[in-house]
Amino acid sequence: MPDQNLNCPLPLQYDQIVMAHGGGGRLMQQLLNDIIQPVFNNPILNQKHDSAVFTINNAQLAFTTDSYVVKPLFFSGGDIGKLAVCGTLNDLAMSGAKPLYLSCSLIIEEGFPITDLQRIVASMQEIAKQADVLIVTGDTKVVDHGSGDGVYINTAGIGLLSGSTHSAPANIQVGDSIIINSDIARHGMAIMLEREGMRFDNNISSDCADLSGLVQALIQAEITLHCMRDLTRGGLASGLIELASASGHHIEINETAVPIRPDVNSACEILGFDPLYIANEGCFALFVPEDKTEQALAVMHEHALGQQACLIGSVKSVHPKGIVTLQTAMGISRVLDLLSGEQLPRIC
Amino acid sequence: MPDQNLNCPLPLQYDQIVMAHGGGGRLMQQLLNDIIQPVFNNPILNQKHDSAVFTINNAQLAFTTDSYVVKPLFFSGGDIGKLAVCGTLNDLAMSGAKPLYLSCSLIIEEGFPITDLQRIVASMQEIAKQADVLIVTGDTKVVDHGSGDGVYINTAGIGLLSGSTHSAPANIQVGDSIIINSDIARHGMAIMLEREGMRFDNNISSDCADLSGLVQALIQAEITLHCMRDLTRGGLASGLIELASASGHHIEINETAVPIRPDVNSACEILGFDPLYIANEGCFALFVPEDKTEQALAVMHEHALGQQACLIGSVKSVHPKGIVTLQTAMGISRVLDLLSGEQLPRIC
């Protein structure tokens, strides 16, 4: 697979883990590509998708995992429990799977208030119930005071794919339309403002949401879904750069087409963040054949989480391959690159 | 289900998490039974087995998860990576499933040496390869220096059950023989000695091992497996107490029949630990119909991890139900109870 976009002109060598190794940018890709992937190396892992997809007997299944270390644990629009369930549901949904079963593993710091734990567990169950999935297995560990940060949560999930849908980076084709379902950068900015104790006139809440219902609506409408990617750590830009790299195609997006709330944009400007790189937790990019664009948008507009769905770009045949270019409001084309450092640590 | 054994005569009320909430004893059971289980409540979770078992299409699957926070990360006989893979393989095996796919989620502390990470990842892959399972999906998070303890690992796993085998606490029957495959208490004492910087003449190594091959050998020999339980946190005693409580039966074991190495026993005596409550990571209890005892032992003796397999007790019809009694070397019968406090924190 072409990988030029993830190669750094100067090697970034670290002998210790730094925060950016978890940030969704270049260093995280290096850690995965250089240290982890070559060791576990197998065709399913190497699909580099949000979920692993395999068949057991006649069931085509998706399997995924994520640990959540968000700080603070409670924030406007959600908490670590909601995030942990939505995040894993979304990773399953991105492969086209209907989520069925989740696990819940807690690493709790000594001294953590049990009432907070109850709030978090209730929050997990609320989303699971809405999504009609069961939390069927779990684990609880306790670490010494000072060796954790309240609670870390891991959720793993299993989903079932329907025979016809196979969303994967390798299926992205030249000419595909790229649609996103909502405005960007709300989750990251909600966390950041919470952490900094800042308040805007309009409260900025996380977009944290379960996207699996919206994806199932697209599947039921029999829309060809070439690829889907939820735009979490590293935001819209990093998600698309990974897909351009994995598919070997050139992705072009239009800056003016990407929806962002004015207050979120202002918060990004004040704090010096590029909203294209800010994490979302209820926003995904969808690659569909060009002639399915209107139909996909129509289905999405009918769903609560897709009312702002819009076309933001397309897959081009032009060289160089494996990159993402942004057509700016000024009419200039610039290449988007993975961030080397850490913009917003502990966002999910 | 009768639960008298897990009820405390005096309620233990905590408003904060304490180390013993993760210790495998009474407080952990209370946390699970009072705070977590009632919220997630569903029939699959309520099986209270090492793995959740469910059917998707025609595939009967087992699904499990565990997070590992062992301290130190490297110890005689293993490391956190080996533990994380063996532990999840074993949880799948205990349901009678053949493990197929694992996930690996890392929470790494800022400043953690990359060479240590490489050792751990290599260790995970070594066991996975031996067990013929694939690590197919993963996640990496980084937490600030001081908010972790090097690395925490979560593994979740999926296994496939054959149609005939269904190992579960509810299948335990009066008259069943209880067999264990090896001597006890090595893992916990290896960790403890490592932590205390103590050395015995004979190095005490963890028994950390993948039990799935041994279990598959029992299944292939078509031995009726009523229930299996790996004897991790809380050791042999806690594992059997949970099974007695879940099944509503009276379990009796003979102290003199339980194998323990003299050096491990000495280490326990010196440090004041009861070996019956010390964690194992390659030891399990097997419940089989009495007339299958010899056949089961013969199969186990053929396997490297079952050479010491022996009968340690049986399921009795006598009252009171739901408890475990120990016939001591002195000929006295005493009731084994869950520990209220924390004997050995951060053991896995």
PDB file of C-alpha atoms in Angstrom, chain B residues 159-290:
ATOM      1  CA  GLY B 159     -13.947 -18.245  20.679  1.00  0.00           C
ATOM      2  CA  LEU B 160     -16.107 -20.882  19.055  1.00  0.00           C
ATOM      3  CA  LEU B 161     -17.911 -23.574  21.018  1.00  0.00           C
ATOM      4  CA  SER B 162     -18.461 -27.013  19.644  1.00  0.00           C
ATOM      5  CA  GLY B 163     -22.087 -28.072  19.775  1.00  0.00           C
ATOM      6  CA  SER B 164     -21.689 -30.628  22.524  1.00  0.00           C
ATOM      7  CA  THR B 165     -19.721 -28.777  25.182  1.00  0.00           C
ATOM      8  CA  HIS B 166     -21.324 -26.320  27.517  1.00  0.00           C
ATOM      9  CA  SER B 167     -19.296 -25.627  30.602  1.00  0.00           C
ATOM     10  CA  ALA B 168     -21.150 -23.388  33.044  1.00  0.00           C
ATOM     11  CA  PRO B 169     -21.725 -23.056  36.794  1.00  0.00           C
ATOM     12  CA  ALA B 170     -25.382 -24.053  36.304  1.00  0.00           C
ATOM     13  CA  ASN B 171     -24.265 -27.452  34.990  1.00  0.00           C
ATOM     14  CA  ILE B 172     -22.460 -28.487  38.175  1.00  0.00           C
ATOM     15  CA  GLN B 173     -24.152 -31.589  39.614  1.00  0.00           C
ATOM     16  CA  VAL B 174     -24.106 -33.424  42.900  1.00  0.00           C
ATOM     17  CA  GLY B 175     -21.500 -36.176  42.709  1.00  0.00           C
ATOM     18  CA  ASP B 176     -19.219 -34.320  40.291  1.00  0.00           C
ATOM     19  CA  SER B 177     -15.517 -34.822  40.797  1.00  0.00           C
ATOM     20  CA  ILE B 178     -13.368 -31.716  41.112  1.00  0.00           C
ATOM     21  CA  ILE B 179      -9.978 -31.952  39.435  1.00  0.00           C
ATOM     22  CA  ILE B 180      -7.226 -29.371  39.208  1.00  0.00           C
ATOM     23  CA  ASN B 181      -4.471 -29.575  36.619  1.00  0.00           C
ATOM     24  CA  SER B 182      -1.467 -28.383  38.616  1.00  0.00           C
ATOM     25  CA  ASP B 183      -0.017 -27.216  41.896  1.00  0.00           C
ATOM     26  CA  ILE B 184      -1.354 -23.914  43.204  1.00  0.00           C
ATOM     27  CA  ALA B 185      -0.210 -20.449  44.273  1.00  0.00           C
ATOM     28  CA  ARG B 186       2.843 -20.058  42.056  1.00  0.00           C
ATOM     29  CA  HIS B 187       1.749 -16.943  40.166  1.00  0.00           C
ATOM     30  CA  GLY B 188       0.837 -14.897  43.203  1.00  0.00           C
ATOM     31  CA  MET B 189       3.969 -15.834  45.095  1.00  0.00           C
ATOM     32  CA  ALA B 190       6.219 -15.161  42.076  1.00  0.00           C
ATOM     33  CA  ILE B 191       4.750 -11.649  41.831  1.00  0.00           C
ATOM     34  CA  MET B 192       4.983 -11.098  45.563  1.00  0.00           C
ATOM     35  CA  LEU B 193       8.610 -12.196  45.799  1.00  0.00           C
ATOM     36  CA  GLU B 194       9.494 -10.054  42.776  1.00  0.00           C
ATOM     37  CA  ARG B 195       7.836  -7.067  44.400  1.00  0.00           C
ATOM     38  CA  GLU B 196       9.567  -7.613  47.721  1.00  0.00           C
ATOM     39  CA  GLY B 197      12.921  -8.332  46.084  1.00  0.00           C
ATOM     40  CA  MET B 198      13.048 -11.727  47.822  1.00  0.00           C
ATOM     41  CA  ARG B 199      14.744 -14.795  46.396  1.00  0.00           C
ATOM     42  CA  PHE B 200      14.346 -18.437  47.380  1.00  0.00           C
ATOM     43  CA  ASP B 201      16.821 -21.200  46.571  1.00  0.00           C
ATOM     44  CA  ASN B 202      14.546 -22.534  43.888  1.00  0.00           C
ATOM     45  CA  ASN B 203      13.276 -19.707  41.780  1.00  0.00           C
ATOM     46  CA  ILE B 204       9.492 -19.493  42.085  1.00  0.00           C
ATOM     47  CA  SER B 205       8.120 -18.709  38.635  1.00  0.00           C
ATOM     48  CA  SER B 206       4.600 -17.797  37.679  1.00  0.00           C
ATOM     49  CA  ASP B 207       2.539 -20.669  36.295  1.00  0.00           C
ATOM     50  CA  CYS B 208       1.195 -18.283  33.625  1.00  0.00           C
ATOM     51  CA  ALA B 209       0.189 -20.493  30.689  1.00  0.00           C
ATOM     52  CA  ASP B 210      -2.385 -20.942  27.950  1.00  0.00           C
ATOM     53  CA  LEU B 211      -4.778 -23.679  29.062  1.00  0.00           C
ATOM     54  CA  SER B 212      -6.818 -23.794  25.851  1.00  0.00           C
ATOM     55  CA  GLY B 213      -4.829 -26.674  24.362  1.00  0.00           C
ATOM     56  CA  LEU B 214      -5.383 -28.830  27.437  1.00  0.00           C
ATOM     57  CA  VAL B 215      -9.105 -28.028  27.426  1.00  0.00           C
ATOM     58  CA  GLN B 216      -9.347 -28.856  23.716  1.00  0.00           C
ATOM     59  CA  ALA B 217      -7.702 -32.220  24.445  1.00  0.00           C
ATOM     60  CA  LEU B 218     -10.439 -32.936  27.022  1.00  0.00           C
ATOM     61  CA  ILE B 219     -13.134 -31.906  24.539  1.00  0.00           C
ATOM     62  CA  GLN B 220     -11.646 -34.051  21.780  1.00  0.00           C
ATOM     63  CA  ALA B 221     -11.628 -37.004  24.182  1.00  0.00           C
ATOM     64  CA  GLU B 222     -15.382 -36.345  24.525  1.00  0.00           C
ATOM     65  CA  ILE B 223     -15.236 -36.024  28.285  1.00  0.00           C
ATOM     66  CA  THR B 224     -18.362 -34.440  29.736  1.00  0.00           C
ATOM     67  CA  LEU B 225     -17.209 -31.104  31.143  1.00  0.00           C
ATOM     68  CA  HIS B 226     -19.819 -29.743  33.528  1.00  0.00           C
ATOM     69  CA  CYS B 227     -17.864 -26.664  34.505  1.00  0.00           C
ATOM     70  CA  MET B 228     -14.357 -25.227  34.380  1.00  0.00           C
ATOM     71  CA  ARG B 229     -12.951 -22.213  36.197  1.00  0.00           C
ATOM     72  CA  ASP B 230      -9.449 -20.785  36.062  1.00  0.00           C
ATOM     73  CA  LEU B 231      -8.234 -19.991  39.543  1.00  0.00           C
ATOM     74  CA  THR B 232      -6.897 -16.457  39.163  1.00  0.00           C
ATOM     75  CA  ARG B 233      -7.583 -13.570  41.575  1.00  0.00           C
ATOM     76  CA  GLY B 234      -8.602 -15.000  44.931  1.00  0.00           C
ATOM     77  CA  GLY B 235      -7.099 -18.392  44.080  1.00  0.00           C
ATOM     78  CA  LEU B 236      -8.608 -21.854  44.404  1.00  0.00           C
ATOM     79  CA  ALA B 237     -10.760 -20.977  47.411  1.00  0.00           C
ATOM     80  CA  SER B 238     -12.462 -17.911  45.897  1.00  0.00           C
ATOM     81  CA  GLY B 239     -13.028 -19.665  42.565  1.00  0.00           C
ATOM     82  CA  LEU B 240     -14.756 -22.598  44.216  1.00  0.00           C
ATOM     83  CA  ILE B 241     -16.762 -20.367  46.567  1.00  0.00           C
ATOM     84  CA  GLU B 242     -18.114 -18.442  43.573  1.00  0.00           C
ATOM     85  CA  LEU B 243     -19.060 -21.704  41.865  1.00  0.00           C
ATOM     86  CA  ALA B 244     -20.694 -23.109  44.991  1.00  0.00           C
ATOM     87  CA  SER B 245     -22.691 -19.919  45.315  1.00  0.00           C
ATOM     88  CA  ALA B 246     -23.641 -19.740  41.621  1.00  0.00           C
ATOM     89  CA  SER B 247     -24.598 -23.419  41.394  1.00  0.00           C
ATOM     90  CA  GLY B 248     -26.214 -23.678  44.821  1.00  0.00           C
ATOM     91  CA  HIS B 249     -24.253 -26.820  45.638  1.00  0.00           C
ATOM     92  CA  HIS B 250     -22.009 -27.838  48.498  1.00  0.00           C
ATOM     93  CA  ILE B 251     -18.408 -28.294  47.406  1.00  0.00           C
ATOM     94  CA  GLU B 252     -15.975 -30.235  49.557  1.00  0.00           C
ATOM     95  CA  ILE B 253     -12.227 -30.365  48.981  1.00  0.00           C
ATOM     96  CA  ASN B 254      -9.457 -32.215  50.771  1.00  0.00           C
ATOM     97  CA  GLU B 255      -6.555 -30.074  51.935  1.00  0.00           C
ATOM     98  CA  THR B 256      -4.026 -32.890  51.582  1.00  0.00           C
ATOM     99  CA  ALA B 257      -5.072 -33.530  47.987  1.00  0.00           C
ATOM    100  CA  VAL B 258      -4.312 -29.997  46.811  1.00  0.00           C
ATOM    101  CA  PRO B 259      -0.818 -29.973  45.331  1.00  0.00           C
ATOM    102  CA  ILE B 260       1.512 -27.181  46.366  1.00  0.00           C
ATOM    103  CA  ARG B 261       5.261 -26.997  45.954  1.00  0.00           C
ATOM    104  CA  PRO B 262       7.167 -27.004  49.249  1.00  0.00           C
ATOM    105  CA  ASP B 263       9.036 -23.802  48.383  1.00  0.00           C
ATOM    106  CA  VAL B 264       5.777 -22.060  47.463  1.00  0.00           C
ATOM    107  CA  ASN B 265       4.245 -23.276  50.698  1.00  0.00           C
ATOM    108  CA  SER B 266       7.259 -21.994  52.665  1.00  0.00           C
ATOM    109  CA  ALA B 267       7.061 -18.602  50.955  1.00  0.00           C
ATOM    110  CA  CYS B 268       3.362 -18.407  51.850  1.00  0.00           C
ATOM    111  CA  GLU B 269       4.112 -19.297  55.474  1.00  0.00           C
ATOM    112  CA  ILE B 270       6.917 -16.748  55.758  1.00  0.00           C
ATOM    113  CA  LEU B 271       4.797 -13.968  54.283  1.00  0.00           C
ATOM    114  CA  GLY B 272       1.631 -15.009  56.091  1.00  0.00           C
ATOM    115  CA  PHE B 273      -0.504 -15.920  53.083  1.00  0.00           C
ATOM    116  CA  ASP B 274      -2.991 -18.747  52.708  1.00  0.00           C
ATOM    117  CA  PRO B 275      -2.061 -20.514  49.436  1.00  0.00           C
ATOM    118  CA  LEU B 276      -5.690 -21.431  48.830  1.00  0.00           C
ATOM    119  CA  TYR B 277      -6.353 -17.732  48.182  1.00  0.00           C
ATOM    120  CA  ILE B 278      -3.258 -17.007  46.078  1.00  0.00           C
ATOM    121  CA  ALA B 279      -3.732 -16.305  42.375  1.00  0.00           C
ATOM    122  CA  ASN B 280      -2.816 -18.810  39.684  1.00  0.00           C
ATOM    123  CA  GLU B 281      -2.560 -18.100  35.986  1.00  0.00           C
ATOM    124  CA  GLY B 282      -2.223 -21.600  34.569  1.00  0.00           C
ATOM    125  CA  CYS B 283      -4.371 -23.605  36.923  1.00  0.00           C
ATOM    126  CA  PHE B 284      -8.045 -24.487  36.635  1.00  0.00           C
ATOM    127  CA  ALA B 285     -10.695 -26.537  38.378  1.00  0.00           C
ATOM    128  CA  LEU B 286     -12.672 -29.002  36.306  1.00  0.00           C
ATOM    129  CA  PHE B 287     -16.040 -30.513  37.268  1.00  0.00           C
ATOM    130  CA  VAL B 288     -16.749 -33.876  35.644  1.00  0.00           C
ATOM    131  CA  PRO B 289     -19.222 -36.691  36.393  1.00  0.00           C
ATOM    132  CA  GLU B 290     -17.662 -39.076  38.915  1.00  0.00           C
TER     133      GLU B 290
END
